[in-house]
Amino acid sequence: MPTHRIYSISFASVYPHYVAKAEKKGRSKAEVDQIIAWLTGYGPAEIETVLGEKTDFETFFAQAPPLNPLRALVKGVICGVRVEEIEEPLMREIRYLDKLVDELAKGRKMEKILRSE
């Protein structure tokens, strides 16, 4: 799939998969929302608005409040690619989110996921 098509996918269409992945492993929707808030600066009401408007990923990240500068500390492999080596900025942002949700589903402590330790 060309990357430009990925960007036009609505965040709302992927969000339930993030939540399902977390819940399948005993984590919660609230924790997924906490990760999204940490990464993007969106609060709970703003996340609900983005979901309701079916905002695409490109707009989701472009209109986010200031992105967390600590997101650069997110390292590792997701979908067979090292996050820190992704050159295309929007794809890197999407993969940061994927990696954080993956860490949540793997049982990592929230303090470590949010790079506060």
PDB file of C-alpha atoms in Angstrom:
ATOM      1  CA  MET A   1       0.000   0.000   0.000  1.00  0.00           C
ATOM      2  CA  PRO A   2       1.526   3.352  -0.980  1.00  0.00           C
ATOM      3  CA  THR A   3       2.162   5.501   2.067  1.00  0.00           C
ATOM      4  CA  HIS A   4      -0.110   8.352   0.882  1.00  0.00           C
ATOM      5  CA  ARG A   5      -3.089   5.988   1.181  1.00  0.00           C
ATOM      6  CA  ILE A   6      -2.149   5.165   4.769  1.00  0.00           C
ATOM      7  CA  TYR A   7      -2.282   8.852   5.654  1.00  0.00           C
ATOM      8  CA  SER A   8      -5.819   9.191   4.296  1.00  0.00           C
ATOM      9  CA  ILE A   9      -7.096   6.413   6.582  1.00  0.00           C
ATOM     10  CA  SER A  10      -9.138   7.870   9.405  1.00  0.00           C
ATOM     11  CA  PHE A  11      -7.689   7.708  12.878  1.00  0.00           C
ATOM     12  CA  ALA A  12     -11.156   6.559  14.012  1.00  0.00           C
ATOM     13  CA  SER A  13     -10.893   3.433  11.852  1.00  0.00           C
ATOM     14  CA  VAL A  14      -7.620   2.368  13.527  1.00  0.00           C
ATOM     15  CA  TYR A  15      -8.345   3.517  17.079  1.00  0.00           C
ATOM     16  CA  PRO A  16     -10.628   0.545  17.911  1.00  0.00           C
ATOM     17  CA  HIS A  17      -7.774  -1.783  16.924  1.00  0.00           C
ATOM     18  CA  TYR A  18      -5.433  -0.013  19.350  1.00  0.00           C
ATOM     19  CA  VAL A  19      -8.027  -0.381  22.115  1.00  0.00           C
ATOM     20  CA  ALA A  20      -8.776  -4.020  21.255  1.00  0.00           C
ATOM     21  CA  LYS A  21      -5.076  -4.892  21.251  1.00  0.00           C
ATOM     22  CA  ALA A  22      -4.656  -3.328  24.692  1.00  0.00           C
ATOM     23  CA  GLU A  23      -7.825  -4.833  26.162  1.00  0.00           C
ATOM     24  CA  LYS A  24      -6.958  -8.296  24.842  1.00  0.00           C
ATOM     25  CA  LYS A  25      -3.897  -8.119  27.077  1.00  0.00           C
ATOM     26  CA  GLY A  26      -5.732  -6.783  30.134  1.00  0.00           C
ATOM     27  CA  ARG A  27      -5.025  -3.093  29.570  1.00  0.00           C
ATOM     28  CA  SER A  28      -7.641  -0.366  29.156  1.00  0.00           C
ATOM     29  CA  LYS A  29      -9.015   2.186  26.708  1.00  0.00           C
ATOM     30  CA  ALA A  30      -8.076   4.848  29.272  1.00  0.00           C
ATOM     31  CA  GLU A  31      -4.441   3.740  29.045  1.00  0.00           C
ATOM     32  CA  VAL A  32      -4.555   3.925  25.236  1.00  0.00           C
ATOM     33  CA  ASP A  33      -5.973   7.446  25.545  1.00  0.00           C
ATOM     34  CA  GLN A  34      -3.236   8.338  28.034  1.00  0.00           C
ATOM     35  CA  ILE A  35      -0.619   7.244  25.496  1.00  0.00           C
ATOM     36  CA  ILE A  36      -2.287   9.268  22.741  1.00  0.00           C
ATOM     37  CA  ALA A  37      -2.421  12.310  25.042  1.00  0.00           C
ATOM     38  CA  TRP A  38       1.242  11.917  25.985  1.00  0.00           C
ATOM     39  CA  LEU A  39       2.337  11.615  22.357  1.00  0.00           C
ATOM     40  CA  THR A  40       0.103  14.230  20.737  1.00  0.00           C
ATOM     41  CA  GLY A  41      -1.104  16.583  23.446  1.00  0.00           C
ATOM     42  CA  TYR A  42      -4.756  15.825  22.653  1.00  0.00           C
ATOM     43  CA  GLY A  43      -6.946  15.686  25.757  1.00  0.00           C
ATOM     44  CA  PRO A  44      -9.854  13.249  26.191  1.00  0.00           C
ATOM     45  CA  ALA A  45     -12.444  15.626  24.669  1.00  0.00           C
ATOM     46  CA  GLU A  46     -10.184  16.372  21.711  1.00  0.00           C
ATOM     47  CA  ILE A  47      -9.611  12.654  21.102  1.00  0.00           C
ATOM     48  CA  GLU A  48     -13.391  12.130  21.043  1.00  0.00           C
ATOM     49  CA  THR A  49     -13.770  15.026  18.574  1.00  0.00           C
ATOM     50  CA  VAL A  50     -11.083  13.605  16.273  1.00  0.00           C
ATOM     51  CA  LEU A  51     -12.793  10.220  16.413  1.00  0.00           C
ATOM     52  CA  GLY A  52     -16.209  11.710  15.693  1.00  0.00           C
ATOM     53  CA  GLU A  53     -14.924  13.733  12.754  1.00  0.00           C
ATOM     54  CA  LYS A  54     -13.113  10.694  11.298  1.00  0.00           C
ATOM     55  CA  THR A  55      -9.952  12.772  10.966  1.00  0.00           C
ATOM     56  CA  ASP A  56      -7.278  11.189   8.777  1.00  0.00           C
ATOM     57  CA  PHE A  57      -3.825  10.440  10.189  1.00  0.00           C
ATOM     58  CA  GLU A  58      -2.168  13.300   8.313  1.00  0.00           C
ATOM     59  CA  THR A  59      -4.583  15.841   9.788  1.00  0.00           C
ATOM     60  CA  PHE A  60      -4.543  14.116  13.175  1.00  0.00           C
ATOM     61  CA  PHE A  61      -0.814  14.735  13.575  1.00  0.00           C
ATOM     62  CA  ALA A  62      -0.712  18.068  11.692  1.00  0.00           C
ATOM     63  CA  GLN A  63      -3.372  19.602  13.965  1.00  0.00           C
ATOM     64  CA  ALA A  64      -2.135  18.041  17.185  1.00  0.00           C
ATOM     65  CA  PRO A  65      -1.154  20.344  20.004  1.00  0.00           C
ATOM     66  CA  PRO A  66       2.628  20.429  20.332  1.00  0.00           C
ATOM     67  CA  LEU A  67       3.884  16.861  19.962  1.00  0.00           C
ATOM     68  CA  ASN A  68       5.810  15.559  22.960  1.00  0.00           C
ATOM     69  CA  PRO A  69       9.548  16.132  22.407  1.00  0.00           C
ATOM     70  CA  LEU A  70      10.263  12.972  24.425  1.00  0.00           C
ATOM     71  CA  ARG A  71       8.714  10.900  21.637  1.00  0.00           C
ATOM     72  CA  ALA A  72      12.188  10.747  20.088  1.00  0.00           C
ATOM     73  CA  LEU A  73      13.070   8.407  22.966  1.00  0.00           C
ATOM     74  CA  VAL A  74      10.706   5.791  21.498  1.00  0.00           C
ATOM     75  CA  LYS A  75      12.985   3.216  19.924  1.00  0.00           C
ATOM     76  CA  GLY A  76      12.682  -0.319  18.690  1.00  0.00           C
ATOM     77  CA  VAL A  77      11.112  -2.370  15.941  1.00  0.00           C
ATOM     78  CA  ILE A  78       7.500  -2.182  14.860  1.00  0.00           C
ATOM     79  CA  CYS A  79       6.215  -3.905  11.727  1.00  0.00           C
ATOM     80  CA  GLY A  80       9.773  -5.029  11.007  1.00  0.00           C
ATOM     81  CA  VAL A  81      11.185  -1.499  10.878  1.00  0.00           C
ATOM     82  CA  ARG A  82      13.241   0.379  13.465  1.00  0.00           C
ATOM     83  CA  VAL A  83      11.148   3.390  14.482  1.00  0.00           C
ATOM     84  CA  GLU A  84      14.152   5.636  14.934  1.00  0.00           C
ATOM     85  CA  GLU A  85      15.294   4.957  11.341  1.00  0.00           C
ATOM     86  CA  ILE A  86      12.040   5.992   9.635  1.00  0.00           C
ATOM     87  CA  GLU A  87      12.867   9.088   7.610  1.00  0.00           C
ATOM     88  CA  GLU A  88       9.389  10.151   6.525  1.00  0.00           C
ATOM     89  CA  PRO A  89       8.121  12.342   9.393  1.00  0.00           C
ATOM     90  CA  LEU A  90       4.435  11.415   9.318  1.00  0.00           C
ATOM     91  CA  MET A  91       5.130   7.691   9.065  1.00  0.00           C
ATOM     92  CA  ARG A  92       7.519   8.008  12.022  1.00  0.00           C
ATOM     93  CA  GLU A  93       4.749   9.669  14.090  1.00  0.00           C
ATOM     94  CA  ILE A  94       2.300   6.892  13.197  1.00  0.00           C
ATOM     95  CA  ARG A  95       4.865   4.240  14.117  1.00  0.00           C
ATOM     96  CA  TYR A  96       5.628   5.971  17.428  1.00  0.00           C
ATOM     97  CA  LEU A  97       1.971   5.511  18.294  1.00  0.00           C
ATOM     98  CA  ASP A  98       1.989   1.914  17.075  1.00  0.00           C
ATOM     99  CA  LYS A  99       5.085   1.165  19.163  1.00  0.00           C
ATOM    100  CA  LEU A 100       3.644   2.747  22.320  1.00  0.00           C
ATOM    101  CA  VAL A 101       0.407   0.745  22.017  1.00  0.00           C
ATOM    102  CA  ASP A 102       2.485  -2.376  21.382  1.00  0.00           C
ATOM    103  CA  GLU A 103       4.478  -1.737  24.565  1.00  0.00           C
ATOM    104  CA  LEU A 104       1.206  -1.316  26.484  1.00  0.00           C
ATOM    105  CA  ALA A 105      -0.126  -4.609  25.130  1.00  0.00           C
ATOM    106  CA  LYS A 106       3.113  -6.340  26.083  1.00  0.00           C
ATOM    107  CA  GLY A 107       2.575  -5.361  29.714  1.00  0.00           C
ATOM    108  CA  ARG A 108       5.184  -2.652  30.038  1.00  0.00           C
ATOM    109  CA  LYS A 109       4.666  -0.273  32.969  1.00  0.00           C
ATOM    110  CA  MET A 110       3.021   3.013  32.006  1.00  0.00           C
ATOM    111  CA  GLU A 111       5.911   5.015  33.516  1.00  0.00           C
ATOM    112  CA  LYS A 112       8.312   3.336  31.092  1.00  0.00           C
ATOM    113  CA  ILE A 113       5.957   3.645  28.123  1.00  0.00           C
ATOM    114  CA  LEU A 114       5.658   7.382  28.775  1.00  0.00           C
ATOM    115  CA  ARG A 115       9.428   7.650  29.163  1.00  0.00           C
ATOM    116  CA  SER A 116       9.116   9.121  32.657  1.00  0.00           C
ATOM    117  CA  GLU A 117      11.614   6.739  34.278  1.00  0.00           C
TER     118      GLU A 117
END
